[in-house]
Coordinates of C-alpha atoms and ligand atoms in Angstrom, one line a residue:
Chain A
M1 CA -114.9 119.1 -84.0
S2 CA -116.9 116.2 -82.7
H3 CA -116.1 112.6 -83.3
A4 CA -119.1 112.2 -85.6
T5 CA -117.9 115.1 -87.8
K6 CA -114.4 113.7 -88.1
A7 CA -115.7 110.2 -88.7
T8 CA -117.9 111.6 -91.5
A9 CA -114.8 113.2 -93.1
F10 CA -112.9 109.9 -92.8
N11 CA -115.8 108.1 -94.5
K12 CA -115.6 110.3 -97.6
D13 CA -113.0 107.9 -99.0
E14 CA -114.8 104.6 -98.7
A15 CA -112.0 102.6 -100.3
K16 CA -109.6 103.8 -97.7
V17 CA -112.1 103.0 -94.9
N18 CA -112.4 99.5 -96.2
W19 CA -108.6 99.2 -96.3
H20 CA -108.2 100.6 -92.8
D21 CA -110.9 98.2 -91.5
K22 CA -109.4 95.2 -93.1
A23 CA -105.9 96.0 -92.0
L24 CA -106.9 96.2 -88.4
W25 CA -109.3 93.2 -88.6
Y26 CA -106.3 91.2 -89.9
V27 CA -104.4 92.1 -86.8
R28 CA -107.4 91.2 -84.6
E29 CA -107.6 87.8 -86.3
K30 CA -103.8 87.2 -85.7
R31 CA -104.4 88.1 -82.1
D32 CA -107.3 85.6 -81.8
K33 CA -105.3 82.8 -83.4
S34 CA -102.2 83.2 -81.3
A35 CA -104.0 84.0 -78.0
H36 CA -106.4 81.0 -78.3
K37 CA -103.4 78.7 -78.7
V38 CA -102.3 79.5 -75.2
Q39 CA -103.9 77.2 -72.7
G40 CA -105.6 79.2 -70.0
W41 CA -105.5 82.4 -71.9
E42 CA -108.5 83.9 -70.2
H43 CA -107.0 83.0 -66.9
L44 CA -103.8 84.7 -67.8
R45 CA -105.8 87.9 -68.7
Q46 CA -107.6 87.7 -65.3
L47 CA -104.3 87.2 -63.6
G48 CA -102.8 90.3 -65.3
S49 CA -105.8 92.3 -64.3
S50 CA -105.6 91.1 -60.7
I51 CA -101.9 92.0 -60.4
K52 CA -102.8 95.4 -61.7
A53 CA -105.5 95.7 -59.1
N54 CA -103.0 94.9 -56.4
V55 CA -100.6 97.5 -57.8
L56 CA -103.2 100.2 -57.9
S57 CA -104.3 99.5 -54.3
N58 CA -100.7 99.7 -53.1
L59 CA -99.3 102.2 -55.5
D60 CA -97.8 104.5 -52.9
D61 CA -95.7 101.7 -51.4
Y62 CA -94.7 100.2 -54.7
L63 CA -93.6 103.5 -56.1
I64 CA -91.4 104.3 -53.1
Q65 CA -90.0 100.9 -53.2
F66 CA -89.3 101.3 -56.9
E67 CA -87.6 104.6 -56.4
A68 CA -85.4 103.3 -53.6
N69 CA -84.3 100.3 -55.7
A70 CA -83.7 102.4 -58.8
K71 CA -81.5 104.8 -56.8
K72 CA -79.5 101.9 -55.4
N73 CA -78.7 101.0 -58.9
G74 CA -77.4 104.4 -59.7
I75 CA -80.5 105.7 -61.6
H76 CA -81.7 109.3 -61.1
V77 CA -85.4 109.3 -60.2
H78 CA -87.6 112.4 -60.8
W79 CA -91.3 112.9 -60.0
A80 CA -93.6 115.0 -62.2
S81 CA -97.1 115.8 -61.1
N82 CA -98.1 116.9 -64.6
A83 CA -97.1 117.2 -68.2
E84 CA -95.4 120.6 -67.7
E85 CA -93.2 119.4 -64.9
H86 CA -92.4 116.3 -66.9
N87 CA -91.2 118.4 -69.9
T88 CA -89.3 120.8 -67.7
I89 CA -87.5 117.9 -66.0
V90 CA -86.6 116.3 -69.3
N91 CA -85.3 119.6 -70.6
A92 CA -83.2 120.2 -67.6
I93 CA -81.5 116.9 -68.1
L94 CA -80.9 117.7 -71.7
E95 CA -79.4 121.1 -70.8
K96 CA -77.1 119.4 -68.3
H97 CA -75.7 117.3 -71.1
N98 CA -75.8 120.2 -73.5
A99 CA -77.8 117.9 -75.7
K100 CA -79.1 119.3 -79.0
K101 CA -80.1 116.0 -80.7
V102 CA -82.4 113.5 -79.1
V103 CA -83.7 110.1 -80.3
K104 CA -86.9 108.8 -78.8
S105 CA -88.4 105.4 -78.9
K106 CA -92.1 104.9 -78.8
S107 CA -93.8 106.5 -75.8
M108 CA -97.4 107.5 -75.6
L109 CA -96.7 109.3 -72.4
T110 CA -94.4 111.8 -74.1
E111 CA -97.2 112.2 -76.7
E112 CA -99.6 112.9 -73.9
C113 CA -97.2 115.5 -72.4
H114 CA -96.6 117.0 -75.9
L115 CA -92.8 116.8 -75.2
N116 CA -91.7 117.1 -78.9
P117 CA -93.1 120.6 -79.6
F118 CA -91.9 121.7 -76.1
L119 CA -88.3 120.6 -76.9
E120 CA -88.3 121.7 -80.5
A121 CA -89.3 125.2 -79.4
K122 CA -86.0 125.2 -77.4
G123 CA -84.1 124.3 -80.6
I124 CA -83.6 120.6 -79.8
E125 CA -84.0 118.1 -82.5
V126 CA -86.3 115.2 -81.4
I127 CA -86.4 112.2 -83.7
D128 CA -89.0 109.4 -83.2
T129 CA -87.2 106.2 -84.1
D130 CA -90.1 103.7 -84.2
L131 CA -90.8 103.5 -88.0
G132 CA -94.5 104.2 -87.6
E133 CA -93.8 107.1 -85.2
R134 CA -91.2 108.5 -87.6
I135 CA -93.8 108.4 -90.4
V136 CA -96.4 110.4 -88.5
Q137 CA -93.7 112.8 -87.3
L138 CA -92.7 113.5 -90.8
A139 CA -96.3 114.0 -91.7
E140 CA -96.7 116.3 -88.7
E141 CA -99.5 114.3 -87.4
P142 CA -100.2 112.6 -84.0
P143 CA -100.2 108.7 -83.9
S144 CA -103.6 107.3 -84.8
H145 CA -103.1 104.0 -82.9
I146 CA -101.0 103.3 -79.8
V147 CA -99.2 100.2 -81.3
L148 CA -99.5 101.0 -85.0
P149 CA -99.1 104.7 -85.1
A150 CA -99.2 105.1 -88.9
I151 CA -101.9 102.6 -89.6
H152 CA -103.9 105.3 -91.3
K153 CA -101.3 105.8 -93.9
T154 CA -101.0 103.6 -97.0
K155 CA -97.6 102.6 -98.4
E156 CA -98.3 105.0 -101.3
E157 CA -98.7 107.9 -98.9
V158 CA -95.5 106.9 -97.1
D159 CA -93.7 106.8 -100.4
V160 CA -94.7 110.4 -101.2
L161 CA -93.8 111.5 -97.7
F162 CA -90.3 109.9 -97.8
Q163 CA -89.6 111.4 -101.2
K164 CA -90.4 114.8 -99.8
H165 CA -88.5 114.5 -96.5
L166 CA -85.8 111.9 -97.0
G167 CA -85.1 112.4 -100.6
T168 CA -85.9 108.9 -101.6
K169 CA -86.7 107.8 -105.2
P170 CA -90.3 106.6 -106.1
S171 CA -90.6 103.2 -104.5
Q172 CA -92.4 101.5 -107.4
R173 CA -94.8 100.1 -104.7
N174 CA -91.9 98.3 -103.0
P175 CA -92.2 98.7 -99.2
E176 CA -88.9 97.0 -98.6
Y177 CA -87.1 99.9 -100.3
L178 CA -88.9 102.3 -98.1
V179 CA -88.0 100.4 -95.0
S180 CA -84.3 100.2 -96.0
E181 CA -84.2 104.0 -96.7
A182 CA -85.9 104.7 -93.3
R183 CA -83.3 102.5 -91.7
K184 CA -80.4 104.4 -93.3
H185 CA -81.9 107.7 -92.2
L186 CA -82.5 106.5 -88.7
R187 CA -79.0 105.0 -88.3
D188 CA -77.5 108.4 -88.9
K189 CA -79.8 109.9 -86.3
F190 CA -78.9 107.2 -83.8
I191 CA -75.2 107.7 -84.2
K192 CA -75.4 111.5 -83.8
A193 CA -77.8 111.6 -80.9
D194 CA -76.7 113.0 -77.5
V195 CA -79.5 111.6 -75.4
A196 CA -82.1 108.8 -75.8
I197 CA -85.6 109.0 -74.5
T198 CA -87.7 105.9 -74.1
G199 CA -91.1 105.0 -72.8
V200 CA -91.6 102.3 -70.2
N201 CA -93.8 99.2 -70.6
F202 CA -93.2 97.8 -67.1
A203 CA -91.3 99.1 -64.1
V204 CA -90.4 96.5 -61.5
A205 CA -90.8 97.7 -57.9
D206 CA -88.7 94.9 -56.6
T207 CA -85.6 95.6 -58.8
G208 CA -85.9 99.3 -59.7
G209 CA -85.5 98.4 -63.3
V210 CA -87.7 99.1 -66.3
I211 CA -88.6 97.1 -69.4
V212 CA -89.2 98.5 -72.8
C213 CA -90.8 96.3 -75.5
T214 CA -90.2 97.1 -79.2
N215 CA -90.2 95.2 -82.4
E216 CA -87.5 97.3 -84.1
G217 CA -84.8 97.3 -81.4
N218 CA -84.9 101.1 -81.6
A219 CA -85.0 101.6 -77.8
D220 CA -81.7 99.6 -77.4
M221 CA -80.1 101.3 -80.4
G222 CA -80.8 104.7 -79.0
V223 CA -79.9 104.0 -75.4
H224 CA -76.6 102.2 -76.1
L225 CA -75.3 104.9 -78.4
A226 CA -76.3 108.0 -76.4
K227 CA -74.6 109.5 -73.4
A228 CA -77.7 109.4 -71.3
H229 CA -81.0 107.6 -71.2
I230 CA -84.2 109.2 -70.0
A231 CA -87.1 106.7 -69.4
C232 CA -90.5 108.3 -68.9
M233 CA -93.3 106.4 -67.2
G234 CA -96.8 106.9 -65.9
I235 CA -97.2 105.9 -62.2
E236 CA -99.4 103.0 -63.2
K237 CA -96.6 101.1 -65.1
I238 CA -95.4 99.4 -61.9
I239 CA -95.5 95.7 -61.4
P240 CA -94.5 94.2 -58.1
Q241 CA -91.8 91.7 -59.0
E242 CA -89.8 90.6 -62.0
K243 CA -91.6 87.2 -62.0
H244 CA -94.9 89.0 -62.9
L245 CA -93.3 90.0 -66.2
G246 CA -94.0 86.4 -67.4
V247 CA -97.7 87.2 -67.2
F248 CA -97.6 90.6 -68.9
L249 CA -95.0 89.8 -71.7
R250 CA -97.1 86.8 -72.8
L251 CA -100.3 89.0 -72.8
L252 CA -98.9 92.1 -74.4
A253 CA -97.5 91.0 -77.8
R254 CA -100.2 88.4 -78.4
S255 CA -102.9 90.9 -77.7
A256 CA -101.1 93.6 -79.7
T257 CA -100.1 91.8 -82.9
G258 CA -100.5 88.1 -82.4
Q259 CA -96.7 87.7 -81.9
P260 CA -95.8 85.3 -79.0
I261 CA -93.5 88.0 -77.7
T262 CA -92.2 91.4 -78.9
T263 CA -88.9 91.0 -80.8
Y264 CA -87.1 93.0 -78.1
S265 CA -88.0 93.0 -74.4
S266 CA -85.2 95.2 -73.2
H267 CA -84.4 95.4 -69.5
F268 CA -82.8 98.6 -68.3
N269 CA -81.6 98.1 -64.7
K270 CA -78.8 100.5 -64.3
P271 CA -76.7 103.0 -66.3
E272 CA -73.9 101.8 -68.4
N273 CA -70.4 102.6 -67.1
G274 CA -69.7 106.3 -67.6
K275 CA -73.3 107.1 -68.7
E276 CA -76.4 108.4 -66.9
M277 CA -79.8 106.9 -66.6
H278 CA -82.9 108.9 -65.5
I279 CA -86.4 107.8 -64.8
V280 CA -89.2 110.4 -64.8
I281 CA -92.3 109.2 -63.0
V282 CA -95.4 111.1 -64.1
D283 CA -98.9 111.5 -62.6
N284 CA -100.6 113.9 -65.0
G285 CA -104.2 113.1 -63.9
R286 CA -103.7 109.5 -63.0
T287 CA -104.2 109.9 -59.3
E288 CA -107.4 111.6 -59.9
Q289 CA -108.4 108.8 -62.3
L290 CA -107.6 106.3 -59.5
S291 CA -109.9 108.1 -57.2
R292 CA -112.9 107.8 -59.4
P293 CA -114.5 104.4 -59.0
D294 CA -115.9 104.4 -62.6
F295 CA -112.6 105.2 -64.2
R296 CA -110.1 103.3 -61.9
A297 CA -110.0 100.2 -64.0
S298 CA -108.8 102.2 -67.0
L299 CA -105.4 102.2 -65.2
H300 CA -105.1 98.5 -65.7
C301 CA -104.5 99.1 -69.4
I302 CA -101.2 97.8 -70.7
R303 CA -101.5 99.7 -74.0
C304 CA -101.7 96.6 -76.2
G305 CA -104.1 98.3 -78.7
A306 CA -106.3 95.2 -79.0
C307 CA -109.4 97.2 -78.2
M308 CA -108.7 99.4 -81.1
N309 CA -108.3 96.5 -83.5
T310 CA -111.5 94.9 -82.5
C311 CA -113.6 98.1 -82.3
P312 CA -115.8 98.4 -85.4
I313 CA -116.2 102.1 -84.9
Y314 CA -112.5 102.7 -84.5
R315 CA -111.8 100.7 -87.6
R316 CA -114.1 102.8 -89.6
S317 CA -113.4 106.2 -88.1
G318 CA -109.6 106.2 -87.7
G319 CA -107.7 107.1 -84.6
H320 CA -107.6 110.8 -85.4
S321 CA -111.4 111.1 -85.2
Y322 CA -111.2 110.8 -81.4
D323 CA -109.0 113.8 -80.8
Y324 CA -107.3 112.2 -77.8
T325 CA -103.7 111.2 -77.5
I326 CA -105.0 107.7 -76.8
P327 CA -107.8 107.0 -79.3
G328 CA -110.4 104.2 -79.5
P329 CA -112.3 102.4 -76.8
I330 CA -109.8 102.8 -74.0
G331 CA -109.1 106.4 -75.1
S332 CA -112.8 107.1 -74.8
I333 CA -112.7 106.0 -71.2
F334 CA -109.3 107.3 -70.3
S335 CA -109.2 110.7 -71.9
P336 CA -112.6 112.2 -71.0
G337 CA -111.9 111.2 -67.4
K338 CA -108.7 113.2 -67.6
D339 CA -110.4 116.2 -68.9
L340 CA -114.1 116.3 -68.0
K341 CA -114.4 120.0 -68.9
K342 CA -113.2 119.4 -72.5
L343 CA -115.8 116.6 -72.7
A344 CA -118.6 118.7 -71.5
K345 CA -117.6 121.3 -74.1
N346 CA -117.6 118.7 -76.9
H347 CA -121.0 117.4 -75.9
L348 CA -122.4 120.9 -76.1
A349 CA -120.9 121.3 -79.5
M350 CA -122.5 118.1 -80.7
Chain B
M1 CA -146.7 78.8 -65.8
K2 CA -148.0 82.3 -66.7
V3 CA -146.0 84.2 -69.2
G4 CA -146.4 87.9 -69.9
L5 CA -145.5 88.8 -73.5
F6 CA -143.5 92.0 -73.7
I7 CA -143.6 93.5 -77.2
P8 CA -141.1 96.4 -77.4
C9 CA -142.6 99.7 -78.6
Y10 CA -140.9 99.8 -82.0
I11 CA -142.0 96.2 -82.8
N12 CA -145.5 97.1 -81.8
Q13 CA -145.5 100.2 -84.1
L14 CA -143.4 99.0 -87.0
Y15 CA -143.2 95.2 -87.0
P16 CA -146.5 93.7 -85.8
Q17 CA -145.8 90.5 -87.7
V18 CA -142.9 89.9 -85.2
A19 CA -145.2 90.3 -82.3
I20 CA -147.8 88.0 -83.8
A21 CA -145.1 85.3 -84.6
S22 CA -143.8 85.5 -81.0
L23 CA -147.3 85.0 -79.6
E24 CA -148.2 82.2 -82.0
L25 CA -144.9 80.5 -81.4
L26 CA -145.3 80.5 -77.6
E27 CA -148.9 79.3 -77.8
K28 CA -147.8 76.5 -80.2
L29 CA -145.3 75.5 -77.5
G30 CA -148.2 75.2 -75.0
V31 CA -147.3 78.3 -73.0
D32 CA -150.0 80.2 -71.2
V33 CA -149.3 83.7 -72.7
Y34 CA -150.8 87.0 -71.7
Y35 CA -150.4 90.4 -73.3
P36 CA -150.7 93.1 -70.7
Q37 CA -152.6 95.9 -72.6
G38 CA -151.2 99.0 -71.0
Q39 CA -147.5 98.1 -71.6
T40 CA -145.2 100.7 -73.2
C41 CA -141.5 101.0 -73.7
C42 CA -138.8 99.5 -71.4
G43 CA -137.1 102.9 -71.0
Q44 CA -133.9 102.0 -72.9
P45 CA -133.8 104.9 -75.4
L46 CA -133.9 107.4 -72.5
G47 CA -131.4 105.5 -70.4
N48 CA -128.9 105.1 -73.2
S49 CA -129.1 108.8 -74.0
G50 CA -128.2 109.8 -70.4
Y51 CA -131.8 110.5 -69.2
E52 CA -131.9 107.5 -66.9
D53 CA -133.4 109.5 -64.1
D54 CA -136.3 110.7 -66.3
S55 CA -137.0 107.1 -67.4
K56 CA -137.9 105.8 -63.9
G57 CA -141.6 106.3 -64.5
I58 CA -141.5 104.1 -67.6
C59 CA -139.5 101.4 -65.9
Q60 CA -141.9 101.4 -62.9
L61 CA -144.9 101.1 -65.3
F62 CA -143.2 98.1 -66.9
V63 CA -142.9 96.5 -63.5
E64 CA -146.6 97.2 -62.7
H65 CA -147.7 95.5 -65.9
F66 CA -145.5 92.4 -65.5
K67 CA -145.1 91.8 -61.8
T68 CA -147.7 89.1 -61.6
F69 CA -146.2 86.8 -64.2
D70 CA -143.9 83.9 -63.7
Y71 CA -141.8 84.9 -66.7
I72 CA -141.6 88.0 -68.9
V73 CA -140.7 87.1 -72.5
G74 CA -139.8 89.5 -75.3
P75 CA -138.5 89.2 -78.9
S76 CA -135.7 91.7 -78.3
G77 CA -132.4 91.1 -76.6
S78 CA -131.5 94.7 -76.0
C79 CA -134.9 95.6 -74.3
I80 CA -134.7 92.5 -72.1
Y81 CA -131.1 93.4 -71.2
H82 CA -132.3 96.8 -70.2
V83 CA -135.0 95.4 -67.9
K84 CA -132.6 92.9 -66.4
H85 CA -129.6 95.1 -65.9
H86 CA -130.7 98.8 -66.0
F87 CA -133.7 98.5 -63.8
D88 CA -131.1 98.8 -61.0
I89 CA -132.1 102.5 -61.0
L90 CA -135.4 101.6 -59.3
E91 CA -135.8 100.9 -55.7
Q92 CA -135.2 97.2 -55.5
T93 CA -138.6 96.1 -54.1
P94 CA -139.4 92.3 -54.3
E95 CA -141.6 93.1 -57.4
V96 CA -138.8 94.9 -59.2
Q97 CA -136.4 92.0 -58.4
K98 CA -138.9 89.4 -59.6
V99 CA -139.4 91.2 -62.9
R100 CA -135.7 91.6 -63.5
N101 CA -134.9 88.0 -62.6
N102 CA -137.6 86.5 -64.7
A103 CA -137.3 88.6 -67.9
Y104 CA -136.1 86.5 -70.8
E105 CA -135.3 87.0 -74.4
L106 CA -137.5 84.7 -76.5
C107 CA -134.9 82.3 -77.7
E108 CA -133.3 81.9 -74.3
F109 CA -136.7 81.3 -72.8
I110 CA -137.5 78.5 -75.3
V111 CA -134.1 76.8 -74.9
K112 CA -133.4 77.4 -71.2
I113 CA -136.8 77.4 -69.6
L114 CA -138.9 75.3 -71.9
G115 CA -135.9 73.1 -72.7
K116 CA -136.8 72.8 -76.4
T117 CA -134.8 73.3 -79.5
D118 CA -136.7 71.4 -82.1
L119 CA -139.9 73.4 -82.5
G120 CA -141.2 71.6 -85.6
A121 CA -140.5 74.5 -87.9
S122 CA -139.5 74.3 -91.5
F123 CA -137.9 77.1 -93.6
P124 CA -136.1 76.0 -96.8
Y125 CA -133.7 78.9 -97.2
K126 CA -130.1 79.9 -96.7
V127 CA -130.1 81.9 -93.5
G128 CA -127.5 84.2 -92.0
L129 CA -127.6 84.9 -88.2
H130 CA -126.9 88.4 -86.9
K131 CA -125.8 88.2 -83.3
S132 CA -126.7 91.4 -81.6
C133 CA -124.2 92.9 -79.1
H134 CA -126.8 93.1 -76.3
G135 CA -127.8 89.5 -76.9
L136 CA -124.3 88.1 -77.2
R137 CA -122.3 90.2 -74.8
G138 CA -125.1 91.3 -72.5
L139 CA -127.4 88.3 -72.2
K140 CA -124.6 85.9 -73.1
L141 CA -126.8 84.1 -75.6
G142 CA -123.7 82.8 -77.3
S143 CA -119.9 82.6 -77.1
C144 CA -117.9 85.7 -78.3
S145 CA -115.3 85.1 -81.1
E146 CA -112.6 86.9 -79.2
V147 CA -112.9 84.8 -76.0
Q148 CA -111.2 81.5 -75.6
G149 CA -113.6 78.6 -74.8
E150 CA -116.3 76.3 -76.0
H151 CA -118.5 77.6 -78.9
Y152 CA -122.2 77.9 -78.1
S153 CA -125.2 79.8 -79.4
T154 CA -128.8 79.8 -78.3
E155 CA -130.1 81.0 -81.6
E156 CA -128.0 78.6 -83.6
D157 CA -129.3 75.7 -81.5
L158 CA -132.8 76.6 -82.6
L159 CA -132.1 77.4 -86.2
N160 CA -130.1 74.2 -86.7
K161 CA -133.3 72.2 -85.8
V162 CA -135.4 74.0 -88.5
S163 CA -136.1 71.6 -91.3
G164 CA -134.7 72.7 -94.7
L165 CA -132.8 75.7 -93.2
Q166 CA -129.2 76.1 -94.1
L167 CA -127.3 78.2 -91.6
M168 CA -124.5 80.0 -93.5
S169 CA -121.2 80.8 -92.0
L170 CA -120.2 84.5 -92.0
N171 CA -116.7 86.0 -92.3
R172 CA -117.2 88.1 -89.2
K173 CA -119.3 86.1 -86.8
D174 CA -120.3 88.7 -84.2
E175 CA -119.5 92.1 -85.6
C176 CA -121.9 94.9 -84.5
C177 CA -124.4 96.1 -87.1
G178 CA -123.9 99.8 -86.2
F179 CA -127.4 100.5 -85.1
G180 CA -126.9 101.2 -81.4
G181 CA -130.1 103.2 -80.9
T182 CA -129.3 106.9 -80.8
F183 CA -125.8 106.1 -82.0
A184 CA -127.4 105.8 -85.5
V185 CA -128.5 109.3 -85.1
F186 CA -125.4 110.9 -83.6
E187 CA -122.9 108.9 -85.6
E188 CA -124.7 108.5 -88.9
A189 CA -121.7 108.0 -91.1
I190 CA -120.1 105.2 -89.0
S191 CA -123.5 103.6 -88.3
S192 CA -124.5 103.3 -91.9
K193 CA -121.0 102.1 -93.0
M194 CA -121.1 99.4 -90.3
G195 CA -124.5 98.3 -91.4
K196 CA -123.5 98.3 -95.1
D197 CA -120.5 96.1 -94.3
R198 CA -122.6 93.7 -92.2
V199 CA -125.1 93.3 -95.1
Q200 CA -122.2 92.7 -97.5
D201 CA -120.8 89.9 -95.3
H202 CA -124.2 88.2 -95.5
L203 CA -124.4 88.7 -99.3
D204 CA -120.8 87.4 -99.7
S205 CA -121.8 84.3 -97.6
E206 CA -124.7 83.6 -100.0
V207 CA -127.4 84.3 -97.4
E208 CA -130.9 84.6 -98.6
V209 CA -132.6 85.5 -95.3
L210 CA -130.9 87.5 -92.6
T211 CA -132.2 86.9 -89.2
G212 CA -131.6 87.7 -85.5
A213 CA -133.1 87.9 -82.1
D214 CA -132.9 91.7 -81.9
H215 CA -135.2 93.5 -84.3
S216 CA -133.6 96.9 -83.8
C217 CA -130.4 95.6 -85.5
L218 CA -132.6 94.0 -88.2
M219 CA -134.5 97.3 -88.7
H220 CA -131.2 99.1 -89.3
L221 CA -129.9 96.4 -91.7
E222 CA -133.2 96.1 -93.5
G223 CA -133.2 99.9 -94.1
I224 CA -129.8 99.5 -95.8
V225 CA -130.9 96.5 -97.8
N226 CA -134.0 98.4 -99.0
R227 CA -132.2 101.6 -99.8
N228 CA -129.6 99.8 -101.8
K229 CA -132.1 97.4 -103.4
Q230 CA -130.1 94.4 -102.3
P231 CA -131.3 90.8 -102.8
L232 CA -131.7 89.9 -99.1
K233 CA -134.8 89.3 -97.0
V234 CA -134.8 90.3 -93.4
M235 CA -136.9 88.4 -90.8
H236 CA -137.0 88.1 -87.0
I237 CA -136.0 84.7 -85.7
A238 CA -139.5 84.3 -84.2
E239 CA -140.9 84.4 -87.8
I240 CA -138.6 81.7 -88.9
L241 CA -139.2 79.5 -85.8
N242 CA -142.9 79.9 -86.3
S243 CA -142.7 79.1 -90.0
T244 CA -144.0 75.8 -91.6
L245 CA -143.0 76.6 -95.2
Ligands
LIG401 S1 -107.8 98.8 -72.8 FE1 -107.2 98.4 -74.9 S2 -105.1 98.9 -75.1 FE2 -105.5 98.8 -72.9 S3 -104.9 96.7 -72.3 FE3 -107.1 96.7 -72.8 S4 -107.2 96.1 -75.0 FE4 -105.1 96.7 -74.5

C-alpha cells in the first residue's frame, strides 16, 4: 500500500490526526525552546555533523580501533554484514547461555533486523522494556516513531490494551495508574531475564565502550540483572573519542524531547565480574549507503526524531504510513536507499 | 536598469490580477519593466515530478526570453527558486548563469535591489502572512522558526510599512500549506488537511486577508477557504503592496 493510501486511512479520524499533530508539535516547541537557550546551538549541530563526516570518511580505521579496544576490555565483538547474520549471532549467544527469556531496551537496529520474530520463532521470550516499545509490542505493531514509539496511541487505547494483556483495571483516565502497572509488569520481566539486549547510541573508538541513552533506566536495569549483555550497533554509531560525547549528548536529548540530557546516559565499557558482554556490529546496507553520494549524509543521523516532530506530513499521516522501520523524513531518505527495488515497486503501484 | 517581468504560467492563466499588480507596482517604483511575450513556464512541474530531463527545452526557452535583462523579477518564490537552483541541468553558458544569478522574487527585488520598504501603500485590514517553503527555506526570504538566530523577514519588512495594515501573529509561523505542486495530487488527504489547518491558524489569529509571495500556496489555501465558505480573503502580496485603499 502506498504512503498516500495509508495516509488517507489515517485521516479518516480527523480528531485523532489533530491530536497526533498537536502532540508532536508540542515536542517540537519544547525542542526549540531548549535548543535556542544554548548559545552557539547551530555551531554545535555543525560540529556534530563534521565529526560524523570525519567518522564516515575513516570508518574502517575507527571500527578496527573500536574492536581492538573493546576486546582489550574483555568484550566479545561480532561482525554481521546483514540482518540475518545479526540475528544468527544473537541467537548463538543466547543458546550458549541457554537463555529462554530476554529483555531488550530500545533499539531501532533490532527492529530493522526483525530480531523479535526471529527469536520468538525459536521459543525465546523477548520483552521490550521501554514503555512505548512495550505498548506497541503488546499491540503487535511496529514503533511509529523512533523516539516516541507509541505516539500514535492515546492513553485510552493503552488502557484497553493493558486490560487485555496485563489484566489491569480500567484506569479511569489516570495515566499514572497505567505507568505503575507497566512498571510492576516490567520489574518481573527484568528479574527473570537471562540475557539483556540493548541498542547503542554511541560507540567510542578510543575506549571500546558504548553509550546507551534512555529516559527510563531500562537499559541499566536489564543489563545489571542479566547474566549477559548483547549490545547491537550499526557501523555508523562510532565516534572517535569520549570527549566528542559532549557534543552529541547535548544535541541528542534537546533535539529529541527538549530535555537538556536524557535521564540516563549509561556507559558500558566492560563486562561486570562473572558476566559476559557482547557487541554485534552490523552493516546491513550501510556500506552501500555510504558509497552513494546522494545518500551518504543520511548516515550522520543520530536518531533524535526531531525531523519527524517538525514534519507536517509525518504529523498528519502517522509513522506507520511510511511502511519503513524508520519512518518520516529521514526514513524516506534512508529506507528507499536501502531497498531501491522495493521503492521502484511502490512507485509503480502508485 | 532593464527588468524582465516573469509571470508564471498559472498566474497568467488563473490570476491575471496578480500579474497586473506586479507590473503596476514595479512601474510605480520607477522600474523600466518589460514583459517578454513568448515566455512560458519555468519547468518546475516537470522537474519536481522527476522529468527534469524532458524540461530542458522549457528551461532553455526561459533563458532565451530573459537573457538580455539586468534582472528577472517574478511574483512567485517557487518558480524563481527553480530558475536559480534547478537550471543547473542546463549547460552553464554565460547566458544561463546570468539568468540564474539575476532572477529575483518580487519582494526580495524591491527590498534588496531597489532598497525600498515603504512603497506608499495603504491597506486597512488585519493581514496574515503565509511564508512559503520555497521562499523561506529556498530563497531565504526570512528566518526559519527552528533555527537559532536573528529574526528577519523580507515580506514582513514590506507589510509593516503599509499604512493601516495590521500584521497578525500566527501560532505556527512557517508551517507548510500542503500544496507542494504534484504533492497535492498524489497525497490529496495530507495536502488538504495541511491546508485546512493552515487556514484555521489564520482564522484563529483573527486574520481578514491571507497573503504571501507564492501564489501557488495561496491558490491551494483559497480553494479550501472557498470550498468551506470561510470568512477569509486571499490576496497576493503584490496586490496589497499596490493597494491605496
Ligand atoms: S535525520 Fe532526523 S532523526 Fe536523524 S538526526 Fe536528523 S533530525 Fe534527528
